[in-house]
Tab-separated table of N, CA, C and O in Angstrom:
chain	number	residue	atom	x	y	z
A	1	UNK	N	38.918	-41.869	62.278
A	1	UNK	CA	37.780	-41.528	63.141
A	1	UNK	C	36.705	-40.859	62.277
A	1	UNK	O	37.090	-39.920	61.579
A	2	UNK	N	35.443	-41.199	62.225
A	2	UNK	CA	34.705	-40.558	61.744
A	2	UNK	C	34.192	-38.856	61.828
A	2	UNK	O	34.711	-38.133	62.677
A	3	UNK	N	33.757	-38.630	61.434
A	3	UNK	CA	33.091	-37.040	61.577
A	3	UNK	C	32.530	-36.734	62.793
A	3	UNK	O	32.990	-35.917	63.590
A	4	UNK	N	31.427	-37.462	62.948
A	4	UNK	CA	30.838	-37.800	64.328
A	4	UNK	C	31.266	-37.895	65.226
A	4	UNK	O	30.978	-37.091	66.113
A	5	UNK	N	32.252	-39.021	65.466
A	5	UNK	CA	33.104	-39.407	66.538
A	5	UNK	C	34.003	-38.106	66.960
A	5	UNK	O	33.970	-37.535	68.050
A	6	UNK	N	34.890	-37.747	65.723
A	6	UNK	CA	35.243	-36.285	65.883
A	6	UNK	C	35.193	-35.847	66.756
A	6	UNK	O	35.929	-35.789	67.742
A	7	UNK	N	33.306	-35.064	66.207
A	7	UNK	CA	32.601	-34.536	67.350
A	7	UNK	C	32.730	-34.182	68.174
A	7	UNK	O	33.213	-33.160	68.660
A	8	UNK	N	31.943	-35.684	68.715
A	8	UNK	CA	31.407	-36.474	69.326
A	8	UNK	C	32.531	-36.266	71.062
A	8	UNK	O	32.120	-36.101	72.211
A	9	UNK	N	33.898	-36.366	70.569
A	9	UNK	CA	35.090	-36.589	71.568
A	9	UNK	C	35.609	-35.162	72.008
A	9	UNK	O	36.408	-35.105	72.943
A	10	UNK	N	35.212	-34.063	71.407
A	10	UNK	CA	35.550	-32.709	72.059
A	10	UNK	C	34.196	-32.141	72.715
A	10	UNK	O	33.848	-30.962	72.776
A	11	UNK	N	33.667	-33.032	73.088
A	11	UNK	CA	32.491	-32.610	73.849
A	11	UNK	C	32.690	-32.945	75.114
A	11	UNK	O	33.623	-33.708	75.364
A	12	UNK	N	31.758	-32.387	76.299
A	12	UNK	CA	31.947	-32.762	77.585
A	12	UNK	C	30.082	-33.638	77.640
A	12	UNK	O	29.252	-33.753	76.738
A	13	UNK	N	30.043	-34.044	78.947
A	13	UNK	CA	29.097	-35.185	78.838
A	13	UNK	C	27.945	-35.722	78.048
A	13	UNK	O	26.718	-35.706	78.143
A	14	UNK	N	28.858	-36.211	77.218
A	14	UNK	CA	27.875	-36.669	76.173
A	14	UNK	C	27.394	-37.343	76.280
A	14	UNK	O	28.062	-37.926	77.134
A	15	UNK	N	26.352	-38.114	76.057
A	15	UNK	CA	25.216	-39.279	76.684
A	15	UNK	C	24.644	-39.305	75.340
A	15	UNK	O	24.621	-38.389	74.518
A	16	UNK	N	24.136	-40.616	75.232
A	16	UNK	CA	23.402	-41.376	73.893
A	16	UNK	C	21.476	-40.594	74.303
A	16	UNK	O	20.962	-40.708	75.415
A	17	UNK	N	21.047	-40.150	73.555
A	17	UNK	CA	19.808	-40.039	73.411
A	17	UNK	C	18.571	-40.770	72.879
A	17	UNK	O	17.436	-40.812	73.353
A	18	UNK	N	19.131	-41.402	71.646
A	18	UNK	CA	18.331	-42.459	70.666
A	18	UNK	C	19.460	-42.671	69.753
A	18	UNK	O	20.610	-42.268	69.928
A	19	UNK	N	18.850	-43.582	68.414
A	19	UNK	CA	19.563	-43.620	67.845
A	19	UNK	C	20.270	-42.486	66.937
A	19	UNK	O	19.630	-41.494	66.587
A	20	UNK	N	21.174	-42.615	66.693
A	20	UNK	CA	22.454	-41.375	65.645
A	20	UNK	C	21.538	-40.182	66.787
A	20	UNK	O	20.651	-39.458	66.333
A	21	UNK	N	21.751	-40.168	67.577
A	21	UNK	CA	20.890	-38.794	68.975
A	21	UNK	C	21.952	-38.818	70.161
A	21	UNK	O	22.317	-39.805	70.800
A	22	UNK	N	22.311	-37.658	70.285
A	22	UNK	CA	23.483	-37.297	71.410
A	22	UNK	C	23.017	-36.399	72.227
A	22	UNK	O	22.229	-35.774	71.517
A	23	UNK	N	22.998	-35.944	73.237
A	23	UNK	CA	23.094	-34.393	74.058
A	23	UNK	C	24.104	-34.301	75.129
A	23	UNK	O	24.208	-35.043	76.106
A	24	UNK	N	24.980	-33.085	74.744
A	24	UNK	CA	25.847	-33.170	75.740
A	24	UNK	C	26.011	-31.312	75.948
A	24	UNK	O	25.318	-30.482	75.359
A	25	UNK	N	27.033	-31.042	76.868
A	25	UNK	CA	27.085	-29.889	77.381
A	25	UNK	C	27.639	-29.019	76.296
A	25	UNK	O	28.644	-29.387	75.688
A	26	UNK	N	26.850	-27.521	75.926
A	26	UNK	CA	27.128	-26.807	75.293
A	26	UNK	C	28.641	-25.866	75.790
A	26	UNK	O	28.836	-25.142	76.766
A	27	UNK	N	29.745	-26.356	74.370
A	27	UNK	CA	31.063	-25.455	74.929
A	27	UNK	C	30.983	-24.117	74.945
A	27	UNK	O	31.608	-23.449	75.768
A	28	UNK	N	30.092	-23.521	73.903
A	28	UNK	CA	29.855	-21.679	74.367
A	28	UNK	C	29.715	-21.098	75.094
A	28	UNK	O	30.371	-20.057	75.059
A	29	UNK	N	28.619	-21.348	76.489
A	29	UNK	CA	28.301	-20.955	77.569
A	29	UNK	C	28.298	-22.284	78.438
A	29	UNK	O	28.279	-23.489	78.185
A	30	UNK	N	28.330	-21.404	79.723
A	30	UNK	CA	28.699	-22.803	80.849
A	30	UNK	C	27.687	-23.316	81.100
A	30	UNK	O	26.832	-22.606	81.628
A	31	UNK	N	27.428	-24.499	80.873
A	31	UNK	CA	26.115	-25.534	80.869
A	31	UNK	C	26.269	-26.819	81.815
A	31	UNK	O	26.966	-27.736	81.381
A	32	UNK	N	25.577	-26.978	83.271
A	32	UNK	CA	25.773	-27.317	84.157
A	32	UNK	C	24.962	-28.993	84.170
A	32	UNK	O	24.981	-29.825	85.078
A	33	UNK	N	24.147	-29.088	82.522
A	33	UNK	CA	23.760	-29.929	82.495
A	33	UNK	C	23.494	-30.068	80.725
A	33	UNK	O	23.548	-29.064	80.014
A	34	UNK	N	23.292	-31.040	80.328
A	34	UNK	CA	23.206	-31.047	78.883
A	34	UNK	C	22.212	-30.169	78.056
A	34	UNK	O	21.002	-30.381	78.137
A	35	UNK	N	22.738	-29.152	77.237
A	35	UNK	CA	21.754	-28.752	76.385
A	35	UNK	C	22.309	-28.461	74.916
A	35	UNK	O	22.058	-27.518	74.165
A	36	UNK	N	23.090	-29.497	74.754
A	36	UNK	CA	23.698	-29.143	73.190
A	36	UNK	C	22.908	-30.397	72.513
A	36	UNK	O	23.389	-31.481	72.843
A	37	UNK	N	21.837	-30.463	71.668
A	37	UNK	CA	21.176	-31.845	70.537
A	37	UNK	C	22.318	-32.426	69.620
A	37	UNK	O	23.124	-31.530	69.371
A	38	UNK	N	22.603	-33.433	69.127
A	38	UNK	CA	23.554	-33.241	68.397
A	38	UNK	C	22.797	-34.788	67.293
A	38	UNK	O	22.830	-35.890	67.840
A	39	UNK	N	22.314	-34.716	66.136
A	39	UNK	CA	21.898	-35.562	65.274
A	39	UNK	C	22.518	-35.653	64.145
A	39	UNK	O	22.614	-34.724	63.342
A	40	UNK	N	23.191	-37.279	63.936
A	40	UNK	CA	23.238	-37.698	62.665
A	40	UNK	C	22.385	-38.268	61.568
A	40	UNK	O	21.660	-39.194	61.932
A	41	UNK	N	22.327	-37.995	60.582
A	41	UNK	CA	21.030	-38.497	59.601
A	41	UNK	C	21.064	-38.388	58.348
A	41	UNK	O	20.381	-37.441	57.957
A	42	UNK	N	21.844	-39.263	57.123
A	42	UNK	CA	21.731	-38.582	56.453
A	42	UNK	C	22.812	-38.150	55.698
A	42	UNK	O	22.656	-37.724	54.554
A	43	UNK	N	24.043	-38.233	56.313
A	43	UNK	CA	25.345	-38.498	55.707
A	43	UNK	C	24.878	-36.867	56.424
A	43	UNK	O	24.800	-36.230	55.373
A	44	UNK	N	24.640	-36.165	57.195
A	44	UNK	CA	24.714	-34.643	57.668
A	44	UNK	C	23.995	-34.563	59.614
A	44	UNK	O	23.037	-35.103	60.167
A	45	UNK	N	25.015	-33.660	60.053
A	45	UNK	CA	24.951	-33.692	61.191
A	45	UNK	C	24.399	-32.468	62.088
A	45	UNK	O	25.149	-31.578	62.487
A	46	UNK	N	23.348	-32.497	62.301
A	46	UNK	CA	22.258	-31.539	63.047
A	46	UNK	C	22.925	-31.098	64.317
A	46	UNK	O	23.209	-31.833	65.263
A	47	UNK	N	23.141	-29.791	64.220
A	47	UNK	CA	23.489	-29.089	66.274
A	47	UNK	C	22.658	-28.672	66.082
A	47	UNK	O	22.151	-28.325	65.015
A	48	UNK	N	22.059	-28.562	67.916
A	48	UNK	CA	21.102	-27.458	68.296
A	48	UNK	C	21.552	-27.132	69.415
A	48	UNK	O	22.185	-28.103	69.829
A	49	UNK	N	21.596	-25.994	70.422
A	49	UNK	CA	21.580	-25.641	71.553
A	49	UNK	C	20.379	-25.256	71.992
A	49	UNK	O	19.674	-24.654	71.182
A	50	UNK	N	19.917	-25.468	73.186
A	50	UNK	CA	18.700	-25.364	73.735
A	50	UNK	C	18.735	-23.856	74.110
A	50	UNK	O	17.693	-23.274	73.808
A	51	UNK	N	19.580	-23.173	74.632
A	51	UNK	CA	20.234	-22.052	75.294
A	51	UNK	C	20.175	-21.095	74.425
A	51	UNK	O	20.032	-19.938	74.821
A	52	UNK	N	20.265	-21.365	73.192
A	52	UNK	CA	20.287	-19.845	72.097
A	52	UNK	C	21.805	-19.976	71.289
A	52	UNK	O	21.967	-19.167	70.376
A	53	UNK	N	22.867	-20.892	71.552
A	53	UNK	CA	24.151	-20.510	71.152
A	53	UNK	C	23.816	-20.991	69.258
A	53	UNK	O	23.072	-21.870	68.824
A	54	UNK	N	24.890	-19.801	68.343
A	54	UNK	CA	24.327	-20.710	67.093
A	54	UNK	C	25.621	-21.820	67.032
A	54	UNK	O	26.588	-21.983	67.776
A	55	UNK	N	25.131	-22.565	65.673
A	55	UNK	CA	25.710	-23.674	65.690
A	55	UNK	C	26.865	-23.424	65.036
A	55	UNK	O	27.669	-24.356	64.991
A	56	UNK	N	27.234	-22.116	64.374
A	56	UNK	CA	28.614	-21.483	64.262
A	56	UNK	C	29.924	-21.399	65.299
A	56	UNK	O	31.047	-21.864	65.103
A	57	UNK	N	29.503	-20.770	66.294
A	57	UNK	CA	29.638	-20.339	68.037
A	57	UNK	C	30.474	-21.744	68.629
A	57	UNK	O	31.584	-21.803	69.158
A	58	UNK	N	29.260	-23.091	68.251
A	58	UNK	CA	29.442	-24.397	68.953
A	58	UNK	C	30.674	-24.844	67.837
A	58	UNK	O	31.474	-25.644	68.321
A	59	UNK	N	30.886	-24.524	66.710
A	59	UNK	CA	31.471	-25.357	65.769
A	59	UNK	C	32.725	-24.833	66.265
A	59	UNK	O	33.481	-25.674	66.752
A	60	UNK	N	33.258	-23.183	66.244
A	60	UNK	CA	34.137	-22.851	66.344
A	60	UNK	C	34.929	-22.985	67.607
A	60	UNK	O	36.147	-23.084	67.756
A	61	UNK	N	33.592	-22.958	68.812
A	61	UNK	CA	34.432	-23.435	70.429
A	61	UNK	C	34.916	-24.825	70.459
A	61	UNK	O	35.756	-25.002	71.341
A	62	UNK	N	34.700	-25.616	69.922
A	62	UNK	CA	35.311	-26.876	69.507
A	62	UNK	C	36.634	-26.955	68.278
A	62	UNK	O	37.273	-28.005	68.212
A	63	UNK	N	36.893	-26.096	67.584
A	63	UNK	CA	37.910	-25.694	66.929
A	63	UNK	C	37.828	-26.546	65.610
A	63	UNK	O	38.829	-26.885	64.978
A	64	UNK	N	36.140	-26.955	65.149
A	64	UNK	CA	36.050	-27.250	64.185
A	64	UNK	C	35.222	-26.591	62.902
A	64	UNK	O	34.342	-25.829	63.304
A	65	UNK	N	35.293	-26.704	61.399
A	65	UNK	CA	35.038	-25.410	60.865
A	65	UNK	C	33.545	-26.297	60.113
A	65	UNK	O	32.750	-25.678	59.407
């Protein structure tokens, strides 16, 4: 499985945005609708939370380092 896919699969509703472009629900705080960005580009993979969570926070509530 790729890196991405990884991801990609410990996330909750993830939805395609554009291309290598994801947004799905942030696991840090309870997010009732998508606000986690999630971009591949580059052989490197961009988080953002819209909400304020850092992308440390998101890496580790997913139990990845």
């Amino acid at each position: 499985m790729s890196n991405i896919n990884n991801l990609l699969s410990r996330l909750d509703k993830v939805r395609q945005s554009g291309p290598d472009s994801w947004m799905a629900c942030c696991p840090v705080h309870e997010d009732k609708s998508a606000s986690l960005s999630i971009r591949h580009a580059d052989e490197k993979t961009l988080i953002h939370c819209f909400a304020g969570c850092s992308v440390q926070e998101v890496v580790d509530a997913i139990g990845l380092e």
